[in-house]
Short mmCIF file of C-alpha atoms and ligand atoms in Angstrom, two decimals:
data_model
loop_
_atom_site.label_atom_id
_atom_site.label_comp_id
_atom_site.label_asym_id
_atom_site.label_seq_id
_atom_site.Cartn_x
_atom_site.Cartn_y
_atom_site.Cartn_z
CA MET A 1 -37.49 46.95 48.85
CA SER A 2 -36.60 50.44 47.56
CA LEU A 3 -40.17 51.56 48.27
CA MET A 4 -40.09 50.03 51.73
CA ALA A 5 -36.70 51.67 52.40
CA LYS A 6 -38.16 55.05 51.45
CA GLU A 7 -41.26 54.56 53.52
CA HIS A 8 -39.27 53.65 56.64
CA ASN A 9 -36.38 56.04 56.04
CA ALA A 10 -33.92 53.16 55.87
CA ILE A 11 -30.51 53.18 54.14
CA ASN A 12 -31.18 51.61 50.76
CA LEU A 13 -28.59 48.95 49.93
CA SER A 14 -31.17 46.86 48.11
CA GLN A 15 -31.44 47.90 44.47
CA GLY A 16 -28.27 47.71 42.35
CA PHE A 17 -27.48 51.29 41.45
CA PRO A 18 -24.71 53.70 42.49
CA ASP A 19 -25.59 56.79 44.54
CA PHE A 20 -22.40 58.72 43.78
CA PRO A 21 -21.84 61.24 40.94
CA ILE A 22 -20.80 60.14 37.48
CA ASP A 23 -17.39 61.13 36.09
CA ASP A 24 -17.23 64.89 35.39
CA THR A 25 -15.76 64.15 31.97
CA LEU A 26 -19.01 62.39 31.04
CA LYS A 27 -21.04 65.38 32.23
CA ASN A 28 -18.82 67.78 30.28
CA LEU A 29 -19.08 65.66 27.16
CA ILE A 30 -22.89 65.72 27.33
CA SER A 31 -22.86 69.53 27.67
CA LYS A 32 -20.52 69.79 24.68
CA LYS A 33 -22.24 67.22 22.46
CA ILE A 34 -25.76 68.47 23.06
CA HIS A 35 -25.05 71.50 20.83
CA GLY A 36 -23.90 69.32 17.97
CA ASP A 37 -25.89 67.84 15.16
CA ILE A 38 -26.31 64.44 16.76
CA HIS A 39 -30.02 64.29 17.48
CA GLN A 40 -31.35 62.13 14.66
CA TYR A 41 -31.38 58.29 14.30
CA CYS A 42 -28.05 56.51 14.58
CA PRO A 43 -27.33 53.51 12.32
CA ALA A 44 -29.32 50.54 13.64
CA SER A 45 -26.23 48.66 14.92
CA GLY A 46 -24.87 51.71 16.70
CA HIS A 47 -22.88 54.89 16.25
CA PRO A 48 -19.74 53.85 14.30
CA GLU A 49 -17.33 55.56 16.73
CA LEU A 50 -18.90 53.66 19.64
CA LEU A 51 -18.78 50.33 17.77
CA GLU A 52 -15.06 50.92 17.06
CA GLY A 53 -14.56 51.83 20.73
CA ILE A 54 -16.23 48.61 21.90
CA ALA A 55 -14.11 46.55 19.46
CA HIS A 56 -11.02 48.26 20.89
CA ILE A 57 -12.07 47.48 24.50
CA VAL A 58 -12.56 43.81 23.62
CA GLU A 59 -9.20 43.68 21.86
CA LYS A 60 -7.42 45.37 24.74
CA SER A 61 -9.14 43.37 27.46
CA TYR A 62 -9.30 39.90 25.89
CA HIS A 63 -7.12 40.01 22.75
CA ARG A 64 -10.13 39.09 20.60
CA ASN A 65 -10.69 40.85 17.32
CA VAL A 66 -14.36 41.52 16.71
CA LYS A 67 -15.66 43.16 13.56
CA ALA A 68 -17.12 46.49 14.67
CA ASP A 69 -19.62 46.68 11.81
CA LYS A 70 -20.73 43.06 11.82
CA GLU A 71 -20.36 41.50 15.26
CA ILE A 72 -21.42 44.29 17.68
CA LEU A 73 -24.86 45.71 18.40
CA VAL A 74 -25.57 48.63 20.77
CA THR A 75 -28.73 48.04 22.82
CA ALA A 76 -30.96 49.86 25.30
CA GLY A 77 -29.17 48.30 28.27
CA ALA A 78 -28.28 44.66 28.80
CA THR A 79 -31.95 43.97 29.42
CA GLN A 80 -32.86 44.70 25.80
CA ALA A 81 -29.77 42.81 24.63
CA ILE A 82 -30.88 39.69 26.53
CA TYR A 83 -34.52 39.98 25.43
CA THR A 84 -33.56 40.49 21.77
CA ALA A 85 -31.05 37.63 21.74
CA ILE A 86 -33.59 35.21 23.25
CA GLN A 87 -36.32 36.29 20.79
CA ALA A 88 -33.90 35.75 17.89
CA LEU A 89 -32.60 32.33 18.88
CA VAL A 90 -35.24 30.54 20.90
CA HIS A 91 -38.31 28.91 19.30
CA PRO A 92 -41.48 27.22 20.60
CA GLY A 93 -40.68 23.97 22.43
CA ASP A 94 -36.98 24.81 22.94
CA GLU A 95 -35.51 24.59 26.42
CA VAL A 96 -33.23 27.19 28.00
CA ILE A 97 -31.02 26.49 31.02
CA ILE A 98 -30.94 29.17 33.72
CA LEU A 99 -28.67 28.93 36.72
CA ASP A 100 -30.43 29.98 39.95
CA PRO A 101 -30.20 32.32 41.72
CA SER A 102 -30.43 34.35 38.55
CA TYR A 103 -31.08 37.93 37.50
CA ASP A 104 -34.75 38.49 36.89
CA CYS A 105 -34.90 39.31 33.17
CA TYR A 106 -34.17 35.84 31.74
CA VAL A 107 -37.41 33.93 32.26
CA ALA A 108 -40.05 36.23 30.74
CA PRO A 109 -38.54 36.44 27.23
CA ILE A 110 -38.23 32.65 27.17
CA LEU A 111 -41.88 32.22 28.09
CA LEU A 112 -42.85 34.78 25.43
CA CYS A 113 -41.19 32.52 22.85
CA ASN A 114 -43.38 29.61 24.05
CA ALA A 115 -40.17 27.94 25.15
CA LYS A 116 -39.33 26.34 28.50
CA PRO A 117 -36.99 27.79 31.11
CA VAL A 118 -35.16 24.96 32.89
CA ARG A 119 -33.86 26.31 36.17
CA VAL A 120 -30.87 24.59 37.72
CA SER A 121 -29.60 25.60 41.15
CA LEU A 122 -25.99 26.68 41.53
CA GLY A 123 -24.13 24.85 44.32
CA PRO A 124 -24.32 26.04 47.97
CA ASP A 125 -21.27 28.26 47.29
CA PHE A 126 -23.01 29.78 44.23
CA MET A 127 -20.62 28.04 41.84
CA PRO A 128 -21.98 25.92 38.94
CA ASP A 129 -22.81 22.31 39.73
CA TRP A 130 -21.79 20.72 36.45
CA ASP A 131 -23.35 17.31 37.13
CA SER A 132 -26.78 18.90 37.69
CA ILE A 133 -26.36 21.04 34.57
CA GLN A 134 -25.33 18.12 32.41
CA ASN A 135 -28.28 16.06 33.62
CA LEU A 136 -30.68 18.68 32.37
CA VAL A 137 -29.13 19.51 29.00
CA SER A 138 -30.57 17.55 26.08
CA HIS A 139 -31.07 17.88 22.31
CA LYS A 140 -34.00 20.19 23.15
CA THR A 141 -31.73 22.72 24.91
CA LYS A 142 -31.21 25.72 22.69
CA LEU A 143 -29.45 28.04 25.09
CA ILE A 144 -27.67 28.15 28.40
CA ILE A 145 -27.66 31.52 30.15
CA THR A 146 -24.66 32.19 32.35
CA ASN A 147 -23.86 35.24 34.47
CA ASN A 148 -20.27 35.85 35.44
CA PRO A 149 -19.41 37.83 37.61
CA HIS A 150 -22.57 36.73 39.29
CA ASN A 151 -25.46 38.77 40.63
CA PRO A 152 -26.57 38.26 43.45
CA SER A 153 -23.64 36.31 44.94
CA GLY A 154 -20.62 38.27 43.69
CA ARG A 155 -18.82 35.00 42.81
CA THR A 156 -16.68 34.63 39.68
CA TRP A 157 -16.11 31.54 37.60
CA THR A 158 -12.82 29.60 37.53
CA GLU A 159 -10.83 28.24 34.61
CA LYS A 160 -12.29 24.79 35.43
CA ASP A 161 -15.82 26.13 35.09
CA MET A 162 -14.99 27.70 31.75
CA ASN A 163 -13.49 24.40 30.57
CA GLN A 164 -16.68 22.55 31.59
CA LEU A 165 -18.67 25.09 29.63
CA GLU A 166 -16.47 24.46 26.59
CA LEU A 167 -17.04 20.70 26.90
CA LEU A 168 -20.80 21.17 27.17
CA LEU A 169 -21.02 23.43 24.13
CA ALA A 170 -18.81 21.04 22.16
CA LYS A 171 -21.01 18.07 23.02
CA TYR A 172 -24.35 19.61 21.95
CA LYS A 173 -24.28 21.04 18.41
CA ASN A 174 -27.55 22.88 18.81
CA LEU A 175 -26.67 24.49 22.13
CA HIS A 176 -25.76 28.19 22.29
CA LEU A 177 -24.47 30.34 25.11
CA LEU A 178 -25.85 33.66 26.30
CA SER A 179 -23.17 35.04 28.58
CA ASP A 180 -24.34 37.92 30.76
CA GLU A 181 -21.12 39.76 31.63
CA VAL A 182 -22.50 43.12 32.72
CA TYR A 183 -20.05 43.24 35.65
CA GLU A 184 -17.04 42.23 33.49
CA PHE A 185 -14.99 45.24 34.62
CA ILE A 186 -15.87 44.89 38.31
CA THR A 187 -13.71 42.00 39.53
CA PHE A 188 -11.21 42.13 42.35
CA GLU A 189 -8.41 39.66 43.15
CA ASN A 190 -9.13 37.39 40.16
CA LYS A 191 -8.99 38.32 36.48
CA HIS A 192 -12.40 38.12 34.78
CA LEU A 193 -12.66 34.99 32.66
CA SER A 194 -14.75 36.32 29.82
CA VAL A 195 -16.16 34.02 27.15
CA HIS A 196 -14.22 36.24 24.74
CA LEU A 197 -11.04 34.48 25.97
CA TYR A 198 -12.21 31.04 24.78
CA GLU A 199 -11.94 30.59 21.05
CA SER A 200 -13.99 27.38 21.05
CA LEU A 201 -16.93 29.28 22.63
CA GLN A 202 -16.87 32.35 20.42
CA LYS A 203 -18.82 31.00 17.41
CA LYS A 204 -21.74 29.81 19.57
CA SER A 205 -21.88 32.65 22.07
CA ILE A 206 -23.76 35.88 22.57
CA ILE A 207 -21.91 38.07 25.07
CA VAL A 208 -23.79 40.88 26.77
CA SER A 209 -22.36 43.89 28.58
CA SER A 210 -23.67 47.16 30.02
CA PHE A 211 -22.21 50.68 30.01
CA GLY A 212 -24.82 51.37 32.67
CA LYS A 213 -22.81 49.14 35.03
CA THR A 214 -19.32 49.87 33.73
CA LEU A 215 -19.59 53.68 33.80
CA HIS A 216 -22.21 53.76 36.58
CA VAL A 217 -24.81 55.44 34.38
CA THR A 218 -27.59 52.90 34.91
CA GLY A 219 -30.31 55.41 33.95
CA TRP A 220 -28.86 55.87 30.45
CA LYS A 221 -29.84 52.28 29.64
CA ILE A 222 -27.08 51.52 27.18
CA GLY A 223 -25.40 48.17 26.63
CA TYR A 224 -24.17 45.94 23.84
CA VAL A 225 -24.14 42.43 22.43
CA ILE A 226 -21.24 40.73 20.74
CA ALA A 227 -21.82 37.64 18.64
CA ASP A 228 -20.51 35.88 15.57
CA GLU A 229 -21.88 37.47 12.38
CA LYS A 230 -24.28 34.66 11.58
CA ILE A 231 -25.98 34.81 14.99
CA MET A 232 -25.79 38.59 15.00
CA ASN A 233 -27.74 38.81 11.75
CA GLU A 234 -30.63 37.05 13.46
CA ILE A 235 -30.39 39.28 16.55
CA LYS A 236 -30.39 42.39 14.36
CA LYS A 237 -33.63 41.33 12.69
CA VAL A 238 -35.41 41.46 16.08
CA HIS A 239 -33.61 44.64 17.12
CA GLN A 240 -34.74 46.42 13.95
CA TYR A 241 -38.42 46.06 14.79
CA MET A 242 -38.05 46.50 18.51
CA VAL A 243 -36.11 49.76 18.80
CA PHE A 244 -34.31 50.16 15.42
CA CYS A 245 -31.56 52.12 17.20
CA VAL A 246 -30.53 53.32 20.65
CA ASN A 247 -30.66 57.00 21.68
CA SER A 248 -28.02 58.96 19.85
CA ILE A 249 -26.73 61.29 22.61
CA SER A 250 -25.51 58.58 24.96
CA GLN A 251 -23.89 56.73 22.02
CA HIS A 252 -21.95 59.81 20.97
CA VAL A 253 -20.96 60.70 24.51
CA ILE A 254 -19.78 57.18 25.46
CA GLY A 255 -18.09 56.74 22.06
CA GLU A 256 -15.90 59.76 22.72
CA TYR A 257 -15.46 58.97 26.44
CA ILE A 258 -14.02 55.51 25.88
CA LYS A 259 -11.73 56.90 23.19
CA GLU A 260 -10.46 59.72 25.41
CA VAL A 261 -10.53 58.20 28.88
CA GLY A 262 -10.94 54.42 28.43
CA LEU A 263 -12.15 52.29 31.31
CA LYS A 264 -9.65 53.16 34.00
CA GLY A 265 -10.07 52.75 37.74
CA ILE A 266 -13.43 50.98 37.78
CA HIS A 267 -12.52 47.89 39.73
CA GLY A 268 -10.28 49.91 42.10
CA LEU A 269 -13.22 52.16 42.98
CA TYR A 270 -15.47 49.23 43.82
CA GLN A 271 -12.75 47.18 45.51
CA LYS A 272 -12.32 50.00 48.07
CA LYS A 273 -16.09 50.07 48.65
CA ARG A 274 -16.25 46.29 48.95
CA ASP A 275 -13.41 46.30 51.50
CA LEU A 276 -15.01 49.12 53.46
CA PHE A 277 -18.30 47.25 53.64
CA ARG A 278 -16.66 43.90 54.54
CA ARG A 279 -14.47 45.51 57.24
CA GLY A 280 -17.54 47.28 58.58
CA VAL A 281 -19.53 44.07 59.08
CA GLU A 282 -16.57 41.90 60.16
CA LYS A 283 -17.44 42.26 63.85
CA SER A 284 -21.22 41.86 63.32
CA ARG A 285 -23.13 38.60 63.87
CA PHE A 286 -23.53 38.17 60.09
CA LYS A 287 -21.35 35.71 58.21
CA VAL A 288 -19.55 37.49 55.39
CA LEU A 289 -19.56 35.35 52.20
CA PRO A 290 -16.95 35.59 49.42
CA CYS A 291 -17.24 38.52 46.99
CA GLU A 292 -14.96 38.34 43.94
CA GLY A 293 -16.81 40.66 41.59
CA THR A 294 -19.93 42.84 40.96
CA TYR A 295 -20.99 45.49 43.50
CA PHE A 296 -22.97 43.08 45.65
CA GLN A 297 -22.01 41.53 48.96
CA THR A 298 -23.97 38.59 50.33
CA LEU A 299 -24.27 37.99 54.07
CA SER A 300 -25.69 35.02 55.92
CA TYR A 301 -27.85 35.68 58.97
CA GLU A 302 -28.00 32.02 59.94
CA GLY A 303 -26.59 32.74 63.41
CA ILE A 304 -29.02 35.57 64.01
CA SER A 305 -32.56 34.57 63.10
CA ASN A 306 -34.85 31.78 61.95
CA LEU A 307 -37.00 34.08 59.86
CA THR A 308 -37.24 33.50 56.08
CA ASP A 309 -35.04 35.87 54.10
CA VAL A 310 -38.13 37.84 52.95
CA GLN A 311 -39.27 38.28 56.54
CA PHE A 312 -35.74 39.07 57.71
CA THR A 313 -35.19 41.84 55.10
CA GLU A 314 -38.54 43.36 56.02
CA LYS A 315 -37.52 43.40 59.70
CA LEU A 316 -34.09 44.77 58.81
CA THR A 317 -35.61 47.62 56.86
CA LYS A 318 -38.39 48.52 59.30
CA GLU A 319 -36.64 47.97 62.63
CA HIS A 320 -32.92 48.36 61.93
CA GLY A 321 -32.94 50.96 59.13
CA VAL A 322 -31.07 49.05 56.37
CA ALA A 323 -32.68 47.63 53.24
CA ALA A 324 -31.27 44.56 51.46
CA ILE A 325 -32.60 41.99 48.98
CA PRO A 326 -33.53 38.40 49.97
CA VAL A 327 -31.53 35.99 47.82
CA SER A 328 -34.53 33.61 47.47
CA VAL A 329 -36.30 36.01 45.10
CA PHE A 330 -33.69 35.16 42.42
CA SER A 331 -34.61 31.44 42.39
CA GLU A 332 -37.51 29.23 41.48
CA HIS A 333 -36.73 26.72 44.26
CA ASN A 334 -34.48 28.42 46.74
CA GLN A 335 -31.46 26.39 47.83
CA HIS A 336 -29.60 29.32 49.40
CA ASN A 337 -31.28 29.85 52.73
CA LYS A 338 -30.80 32.75 55.12
CA MET A 339 -28.74 34.87 52.74
CA ILE A 340 -29.31 38.47 51.80
CA ARG A 341 -27.66 40.77 49.25
CA PHE A 342 -26.34 44.26 49.87
CA CYS A 343 -25.31 46.72 47.14
CA PHE A 344 -22.08 48.51 48.04
CA ALA A 345 -22.07 50.88 45.07
CA LYS A 346 -22.77 53.71 47.52
CA GLU A 347 -21.04 56.72 49.06
CA ASN A 348 -18.54 55.70 51.77
CA LYS A 349 -20.46 57.57 54.42
CA THR A 350 -23.64 55.65 53.47
CA LEU A 351 -21.77 52.36 53.77
CA GLU A 352 -20.25 53.33 57.14
CA LYS A 353 -23.68 54.27 58.53
CA ALA A 354 -25.22 51.03 57.26
CA THR A 355 -22.47 48.79 58.61
CA ASN A 356 -22.70 50.49 62.03
CA LEU A 357 -26.38 49.68 62.12
CA LEU A 358 -25.73 46.07 61.03
CA CYS A 359 -23.20 45.63 63.86
CA LYS A 360 -25.90 46.52 66.39
CA ILE A 361 -28.10 43.54 65.46
C1 PLP B 401 -26.83 40.31 35.95
C2 PLP B 401 -27.48 41.47 35.31
N1 PLP B 401 -27.80 41.39 34.01
C3 PLP B 401 -28.42 42.41 33.37
C4 PLP B 401 -28.75 43.56 34.03
C5 PLP B 401 -29.46 44.69 33.30
O1 PLP B 401 -28.55 45.67 32.91
P1 PLP B 401 -29.05 47.03 32.22
O2 PLP B 401 -29.38 48.00 33.30
O3 PLP B 401 -27.91 47.47 31.36
O4 PLP B 401 -30.24 46.68 31.39
C6 PLP B 401 -28.44 43.70 35.42
C7 PLP B 401 -28.84 44.91 36.16
O5 PLP B 401 -28.88 44.93 37.38
C8 PLP B 401 -27.79 42.62 36.06
O6 PLP B 401 -27.47 42.65 37.35
#
């Protein structure tokens, strides 16, 4: 879609990356740090100051104490974190539950383990359908992958969902949880219910986050995994031979940044953009679906066209000048018809231009 947007000079609200500048403090820190002696390998788990910083964030946000040196691993983005965790835990013949629509980096690493992805559709409102999930979990299920706040829908899980997850993990001894929480700091009216908050889940969970998303530096590709020491030791064995360690400059810069500045103002920034986008399309013929987190807004075009979502996004890009992503591409068997995803992590003037165009349809 990004290529098509470029080719047709359309406003690109398809791919999930911000188009506004990063914090000046981050830029200044890079300039300062680049002259220091920080250009050789970091310890494999991560730069100690960054590991301490992550432990502090988790303590402050969720009141969970994680051991910086034993339970945290810095990775080359959440993508590497997810790949590495799956390679470490999943074996030939195992099954892994994925909740569709789902982010696109879950299936391939499962197949590369000669294991079986079992794709379960979320309900029509993009919330988990616990009966369907329970019907597909068995003694063969090694892992369930969850994503909260959810890309592409922007929905967030409730206390009830988290309790269902606890029950499921308690019932199956062999079952582990890979919780993709890359948008953990981008939630709006509701508080993010991280797996960190649930003691009964902590021992069996691998929680993944991304500084790329949190600090809108997606091109730095830096994320982290948090898991109980026993699981982490297995994950580290894969990490060692995959990358050994993540680039040192971004680790030093982010380590100092989170110590000096912390993670202030992130959800406020995106809440304003979400509200601007939603207000902008309020009077359009699109139906505006709930958005409780992430920087994605889903719209339904049910009242506008009978085209498939792939055809509709193509038309939208080529004829109306706005690029979006069809929700069906995130599913094996699409159950969420006539819905498309827009990324609102963009300059306000870009969002205003795009919503004006959407109102003309
Ligand atoms: C749900 C989800 N998980 C993981 C990732 C990958 O994050 P990273 O860029 O840190 O690898 C993304 C990126 O869009 C995402 O939306």
